[in-house]
Every structure is written in C-alpha cells, then in structure tokens.
PDB file of C-alpha atoms in Angstrom:
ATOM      1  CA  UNK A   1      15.458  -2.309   3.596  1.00  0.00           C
ATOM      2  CA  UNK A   2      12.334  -1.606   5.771  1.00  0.00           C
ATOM      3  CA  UNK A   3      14.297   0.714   8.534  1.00  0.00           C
ATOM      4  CA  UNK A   4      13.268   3.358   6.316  1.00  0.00           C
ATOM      5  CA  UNK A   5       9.633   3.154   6.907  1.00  0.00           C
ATOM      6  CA  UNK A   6       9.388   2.998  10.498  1.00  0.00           C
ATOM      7  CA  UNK A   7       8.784   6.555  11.184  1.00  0.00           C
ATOM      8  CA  UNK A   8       5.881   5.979   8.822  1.00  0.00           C
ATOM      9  CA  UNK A   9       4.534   3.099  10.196  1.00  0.00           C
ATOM     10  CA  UNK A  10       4.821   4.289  13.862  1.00  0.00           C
ATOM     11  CA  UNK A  11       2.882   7.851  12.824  1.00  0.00           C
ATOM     12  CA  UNK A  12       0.375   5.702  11.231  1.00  0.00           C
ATOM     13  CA  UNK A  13       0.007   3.285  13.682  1.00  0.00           C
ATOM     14  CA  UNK A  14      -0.168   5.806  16.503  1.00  0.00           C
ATOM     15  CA  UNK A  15      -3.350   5.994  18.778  1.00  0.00           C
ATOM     16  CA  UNK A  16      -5.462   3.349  16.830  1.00  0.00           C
ATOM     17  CA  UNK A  17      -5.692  -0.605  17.555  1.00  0.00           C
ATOM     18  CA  UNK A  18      -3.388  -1.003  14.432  1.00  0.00           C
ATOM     19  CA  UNK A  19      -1.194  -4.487  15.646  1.00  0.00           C
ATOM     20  CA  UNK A  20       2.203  -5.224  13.824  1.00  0.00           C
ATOM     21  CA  UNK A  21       4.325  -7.781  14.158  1.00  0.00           C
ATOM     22  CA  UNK A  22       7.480  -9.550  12.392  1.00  0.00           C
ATOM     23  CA  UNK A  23       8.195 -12.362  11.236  1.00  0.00           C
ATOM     24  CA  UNK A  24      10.715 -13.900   8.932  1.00  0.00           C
ATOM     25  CA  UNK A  25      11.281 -10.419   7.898  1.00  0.00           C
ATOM     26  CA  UNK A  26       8.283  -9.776   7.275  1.00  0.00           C
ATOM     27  CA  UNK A  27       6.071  -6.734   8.737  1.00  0.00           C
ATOM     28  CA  UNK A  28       1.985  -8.002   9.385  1.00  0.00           C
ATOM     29  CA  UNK A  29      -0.576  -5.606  10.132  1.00  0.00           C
ATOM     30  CA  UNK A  30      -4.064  -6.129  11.615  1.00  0.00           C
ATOM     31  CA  UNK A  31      -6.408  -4.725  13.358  1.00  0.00           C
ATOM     32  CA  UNK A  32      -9.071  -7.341  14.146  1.00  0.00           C
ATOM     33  CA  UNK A  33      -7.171 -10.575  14.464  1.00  0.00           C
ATOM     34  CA  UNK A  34      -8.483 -11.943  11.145  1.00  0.00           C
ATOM     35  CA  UNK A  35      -6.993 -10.616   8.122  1.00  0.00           C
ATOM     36  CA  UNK A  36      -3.331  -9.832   8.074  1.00  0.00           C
ATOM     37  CA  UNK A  37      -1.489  -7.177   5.392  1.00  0.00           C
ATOM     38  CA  UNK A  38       2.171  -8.197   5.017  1.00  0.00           C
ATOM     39  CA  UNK A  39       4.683  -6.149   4.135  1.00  0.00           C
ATOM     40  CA  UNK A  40       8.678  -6.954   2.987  1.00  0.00           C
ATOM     41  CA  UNK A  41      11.726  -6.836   0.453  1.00  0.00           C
ATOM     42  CA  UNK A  42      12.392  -9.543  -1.848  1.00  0.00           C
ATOM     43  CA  UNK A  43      14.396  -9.461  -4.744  1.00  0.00           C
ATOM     44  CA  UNK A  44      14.491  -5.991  -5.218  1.00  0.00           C
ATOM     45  CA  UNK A  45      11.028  -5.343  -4.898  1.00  0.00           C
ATOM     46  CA  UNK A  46       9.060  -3.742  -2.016  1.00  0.00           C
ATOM     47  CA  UNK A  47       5.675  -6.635  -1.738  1.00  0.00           C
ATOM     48  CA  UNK A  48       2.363  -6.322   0.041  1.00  0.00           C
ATOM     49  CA  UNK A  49      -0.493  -9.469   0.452  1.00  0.00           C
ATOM     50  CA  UNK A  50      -3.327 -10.342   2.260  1.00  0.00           C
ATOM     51  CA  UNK A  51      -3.744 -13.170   4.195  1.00  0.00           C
ATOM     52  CA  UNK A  52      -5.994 -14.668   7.142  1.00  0.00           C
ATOM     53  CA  UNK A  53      -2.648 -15.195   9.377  1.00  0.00           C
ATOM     54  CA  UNK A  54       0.928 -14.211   9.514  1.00  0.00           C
ATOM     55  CA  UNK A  55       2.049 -16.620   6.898  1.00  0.00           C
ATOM     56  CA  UNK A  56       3.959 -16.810   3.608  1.00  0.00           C
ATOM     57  CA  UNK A  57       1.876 -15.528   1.162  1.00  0.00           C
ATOM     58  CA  UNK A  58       2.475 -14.055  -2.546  1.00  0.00           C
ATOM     59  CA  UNK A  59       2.169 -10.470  -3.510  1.00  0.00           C
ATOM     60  CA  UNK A  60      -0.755  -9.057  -4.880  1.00  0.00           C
ATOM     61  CA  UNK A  61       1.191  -5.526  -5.010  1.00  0.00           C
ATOM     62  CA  UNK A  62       5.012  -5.453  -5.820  1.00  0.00           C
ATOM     63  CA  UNK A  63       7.029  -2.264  -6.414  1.00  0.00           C
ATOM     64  CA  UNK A  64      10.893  -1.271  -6.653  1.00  0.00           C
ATOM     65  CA  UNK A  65       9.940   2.117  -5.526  1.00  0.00           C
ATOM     66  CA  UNK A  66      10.135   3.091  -2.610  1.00  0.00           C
ATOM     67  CA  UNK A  67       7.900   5.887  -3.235  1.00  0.00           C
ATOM     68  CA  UNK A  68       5.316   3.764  -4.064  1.00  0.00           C
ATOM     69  CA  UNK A  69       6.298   1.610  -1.546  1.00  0.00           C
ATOM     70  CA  UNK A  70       5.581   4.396   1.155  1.00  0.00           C
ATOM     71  CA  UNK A  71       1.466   5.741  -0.640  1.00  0.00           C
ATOM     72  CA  UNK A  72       0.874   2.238  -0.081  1.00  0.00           C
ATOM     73  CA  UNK A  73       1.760   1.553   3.130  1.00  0.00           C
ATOM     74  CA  UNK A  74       0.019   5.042   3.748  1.00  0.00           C
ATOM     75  CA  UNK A  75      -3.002   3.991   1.778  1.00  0.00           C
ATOM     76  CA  UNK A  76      -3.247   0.661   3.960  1.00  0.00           C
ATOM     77  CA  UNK A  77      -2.106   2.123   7.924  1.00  0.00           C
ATOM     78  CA  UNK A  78      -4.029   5.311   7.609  1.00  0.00           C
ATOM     79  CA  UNK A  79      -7.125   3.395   6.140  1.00  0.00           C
ATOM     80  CA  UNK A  80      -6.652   0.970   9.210  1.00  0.00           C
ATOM     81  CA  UNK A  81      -5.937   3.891  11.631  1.00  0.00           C
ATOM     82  CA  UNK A  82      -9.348   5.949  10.157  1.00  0.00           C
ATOM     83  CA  UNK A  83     -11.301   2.289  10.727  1.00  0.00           C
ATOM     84  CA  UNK A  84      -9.726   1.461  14.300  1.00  0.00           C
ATOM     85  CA  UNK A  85     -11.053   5.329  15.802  1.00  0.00           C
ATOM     86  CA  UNK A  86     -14.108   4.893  14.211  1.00  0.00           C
ATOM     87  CA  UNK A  87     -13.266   7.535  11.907  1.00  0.00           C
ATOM     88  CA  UNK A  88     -15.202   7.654   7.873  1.00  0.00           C
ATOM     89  CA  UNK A  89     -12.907   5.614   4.921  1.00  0.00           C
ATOM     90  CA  UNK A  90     -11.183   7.387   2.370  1.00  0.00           C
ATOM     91  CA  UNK A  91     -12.748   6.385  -0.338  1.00  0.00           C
ATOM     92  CA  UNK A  92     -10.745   6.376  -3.417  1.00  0.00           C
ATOM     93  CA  UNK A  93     -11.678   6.156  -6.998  1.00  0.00           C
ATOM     94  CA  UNK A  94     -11.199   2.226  -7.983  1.00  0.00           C
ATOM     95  CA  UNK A  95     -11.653   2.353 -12.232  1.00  0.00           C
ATOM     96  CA  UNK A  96      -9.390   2.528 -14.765  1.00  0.00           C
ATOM     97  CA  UNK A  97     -11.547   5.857 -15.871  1.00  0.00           C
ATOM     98  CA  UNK A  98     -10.423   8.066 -12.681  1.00  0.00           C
ATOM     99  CA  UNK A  99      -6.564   7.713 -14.115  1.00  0.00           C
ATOM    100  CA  UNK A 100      -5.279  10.963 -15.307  1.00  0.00           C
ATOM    101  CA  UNK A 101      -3.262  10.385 -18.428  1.00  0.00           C
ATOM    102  CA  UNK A 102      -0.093  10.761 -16.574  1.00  0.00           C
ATOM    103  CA  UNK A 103      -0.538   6.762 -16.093  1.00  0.00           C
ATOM    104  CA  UNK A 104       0.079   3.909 -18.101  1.00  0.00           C
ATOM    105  CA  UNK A 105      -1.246   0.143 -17.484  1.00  0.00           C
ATOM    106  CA  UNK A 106      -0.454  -2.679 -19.425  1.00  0.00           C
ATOM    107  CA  UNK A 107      -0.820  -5.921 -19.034  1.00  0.00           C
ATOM    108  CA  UNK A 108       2.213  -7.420 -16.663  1.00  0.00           C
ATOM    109  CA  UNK A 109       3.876 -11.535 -17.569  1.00  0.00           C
ATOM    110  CA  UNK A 110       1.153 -13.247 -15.617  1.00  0.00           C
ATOM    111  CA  UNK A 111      -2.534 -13.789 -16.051  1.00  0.00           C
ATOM    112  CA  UNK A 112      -4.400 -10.920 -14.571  1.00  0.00           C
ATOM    113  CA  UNK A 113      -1.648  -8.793 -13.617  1.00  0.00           C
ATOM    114  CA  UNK A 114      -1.498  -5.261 -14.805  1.00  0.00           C
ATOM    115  CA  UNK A 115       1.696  -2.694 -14.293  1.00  0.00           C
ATOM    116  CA  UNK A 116       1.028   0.948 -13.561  1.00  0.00           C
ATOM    117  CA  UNK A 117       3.462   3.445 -14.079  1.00  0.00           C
ATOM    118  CA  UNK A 118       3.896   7.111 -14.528  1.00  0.00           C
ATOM    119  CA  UNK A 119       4.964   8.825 -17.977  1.00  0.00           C
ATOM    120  CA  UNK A 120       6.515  11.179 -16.131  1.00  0.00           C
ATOM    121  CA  UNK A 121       8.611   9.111 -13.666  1.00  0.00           C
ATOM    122  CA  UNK A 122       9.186   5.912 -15.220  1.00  0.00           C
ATOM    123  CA  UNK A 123      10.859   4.488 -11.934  1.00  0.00           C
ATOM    124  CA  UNK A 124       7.264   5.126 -10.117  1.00  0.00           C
ATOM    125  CA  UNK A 125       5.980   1.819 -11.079  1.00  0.00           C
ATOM    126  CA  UNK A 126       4.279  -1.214  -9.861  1.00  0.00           C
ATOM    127  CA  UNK A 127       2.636  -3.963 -10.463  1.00  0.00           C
ATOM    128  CA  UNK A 128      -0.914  -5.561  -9.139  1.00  0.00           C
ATOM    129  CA  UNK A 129      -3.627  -8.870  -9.203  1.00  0.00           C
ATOM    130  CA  UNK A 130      -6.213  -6.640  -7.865  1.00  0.00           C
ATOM    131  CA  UNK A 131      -7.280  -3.938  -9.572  1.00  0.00           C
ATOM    132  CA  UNK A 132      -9.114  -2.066  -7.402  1.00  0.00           C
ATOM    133  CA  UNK A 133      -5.915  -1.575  -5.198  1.00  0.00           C
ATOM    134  CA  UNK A 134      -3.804  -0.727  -7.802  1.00  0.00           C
ATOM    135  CA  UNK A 135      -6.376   1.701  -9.594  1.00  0.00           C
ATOM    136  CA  UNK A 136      -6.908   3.112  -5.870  1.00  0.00           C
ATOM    137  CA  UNK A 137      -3.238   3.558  -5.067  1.00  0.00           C
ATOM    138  CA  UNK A 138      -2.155   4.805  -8.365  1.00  0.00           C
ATOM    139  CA  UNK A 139      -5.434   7.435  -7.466  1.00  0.00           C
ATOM    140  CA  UNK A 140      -3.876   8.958  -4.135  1.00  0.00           C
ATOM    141  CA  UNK A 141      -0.040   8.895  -6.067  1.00  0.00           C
ATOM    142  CA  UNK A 142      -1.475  11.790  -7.723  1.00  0.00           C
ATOM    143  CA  UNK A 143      -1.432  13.692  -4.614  1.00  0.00           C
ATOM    144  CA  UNK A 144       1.859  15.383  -2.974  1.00  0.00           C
ATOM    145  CA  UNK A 145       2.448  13.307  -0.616  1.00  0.00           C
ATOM    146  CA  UNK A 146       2.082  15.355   2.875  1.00  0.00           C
ATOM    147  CA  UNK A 147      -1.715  15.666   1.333  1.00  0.00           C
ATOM    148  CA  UNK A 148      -2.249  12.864   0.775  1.00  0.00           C
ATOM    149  CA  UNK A 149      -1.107  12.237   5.097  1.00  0.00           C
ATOM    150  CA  UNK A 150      -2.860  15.134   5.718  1.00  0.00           C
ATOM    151  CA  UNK A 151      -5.791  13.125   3.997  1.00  0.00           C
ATOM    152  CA  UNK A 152      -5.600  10.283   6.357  1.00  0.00           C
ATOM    153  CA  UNK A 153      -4.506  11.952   9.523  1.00  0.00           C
ATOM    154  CA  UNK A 154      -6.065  15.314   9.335  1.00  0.00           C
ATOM    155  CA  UNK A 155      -9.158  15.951  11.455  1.00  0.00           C
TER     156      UNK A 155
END
C-alpha cells in the first residue's frame, strides 16, 4: 500500500539529509538521528508517530485517505527537507480558529482524540492526539495540492 508514495517521498527527500529506512513495513524518517516519524498501513488506515527510534509505536495521526495520507507526508518531508538546507519553516496556522468552515472536528472514541473531516468530501478524513498537527495539516489541505509542493519546494 505504500508503493504509491515513493515518487513523493523520493522528490521530498531529494538533496536534503532526510534518512529513511524500513522496517517491519514500516517507513522511518529522520534527519538528526534522534527523533524518528514512522509511516505505514494497518487495518485500512494510512498511520504516522513519533518516536526516539525505529520502533513500534502508536499513531498519533491515522487516515483511510490517501489524500490525506500524501499532505501529510508532504507536510512532514518538505518541513524536514526546508530544515535539513537550512531553509525558513512553513509555518502553519495550529488553532481550531484558522479552520475554514469547510471542516468539521469532533471528538473521536478515545480520550483526547479529535476527527477532522471535510463537509465537502466526507472520505477526506482523519483522525489525531495532537492537535496542533492535525489543526496544521487540515490548514495546508486547503491548498491544491501542487501549491501546497510548490510551498515546500519552491525557492
């Protein structure tokens, strides 16, 4: 299920100190050795975490959509490849407040989990533990996508 992002994750990984590796089907990103973003497909859901090494850890970030799936991976490769060539963050509104109405967020099953989707597109959904992230990633979903690259990658 992750063949489809490689092209993605090669462009974004492409002339900065981004490191990826696998393992047990699991994609792990870093650029200083410490803190590792995973990436992989478990019952049906595209998953992203944070942890300090290549391990098993839970989601903070699960999607079905692969849409979302790709403005995160976006969101978390091009911020790495802006950091690793010493380049200025994106920085992206990270309150509930910058929404435009075209999102919804309730409350998800678990204790402090919240599920953003879009009235529009009900299949563009996903759910978060950190706010911030999802608030930030639902922020640069309301871009066309080849802006929001152009955003990241642009000079």
């Amino acid at each position: 299920m992750l063949e489809q992002f490689n092209d993605l994750i090669s462009m974004l990984c492409k002339n900065s100190s981004i490191m990826h590796e696998v393992h047990e089907n699991r994609l792990f990103f870093t650029v200083d050795g410490i803190l590792f973003d995973s990436f992989w497909y478990s019952t049906d859901n595209y998953r992203f975490g944070t942890s300090e090494r290549p391990s098993r850890v839970g989601a903070t970030l699960r999607t079905p959509s692969s849409t979302v799936a790709r403005y995160e991976l976006l969101r978390l490769l091009g911020g790495y490849n802006r950091w690793s060539r010493g380049r200025q963050s994106i920085e992206l509104a990270a309150d509930l407040d910058s929404l435009q109405a075209s999102w919804t967020v309730v409350p998800g099953q678990l204790s402090g989990e919240q599920v953003l989707s879009m009235r529009s597109c009900p299949d563009v959904e996903f759910t978060s533990f950190d706010e911030q992230r999802a608030y930030r990633l639902a922020h640069l979903m309301q871009y066309p996508f080849e802006d929001a690259l152009q955003l990241y990658l642009g000079e």
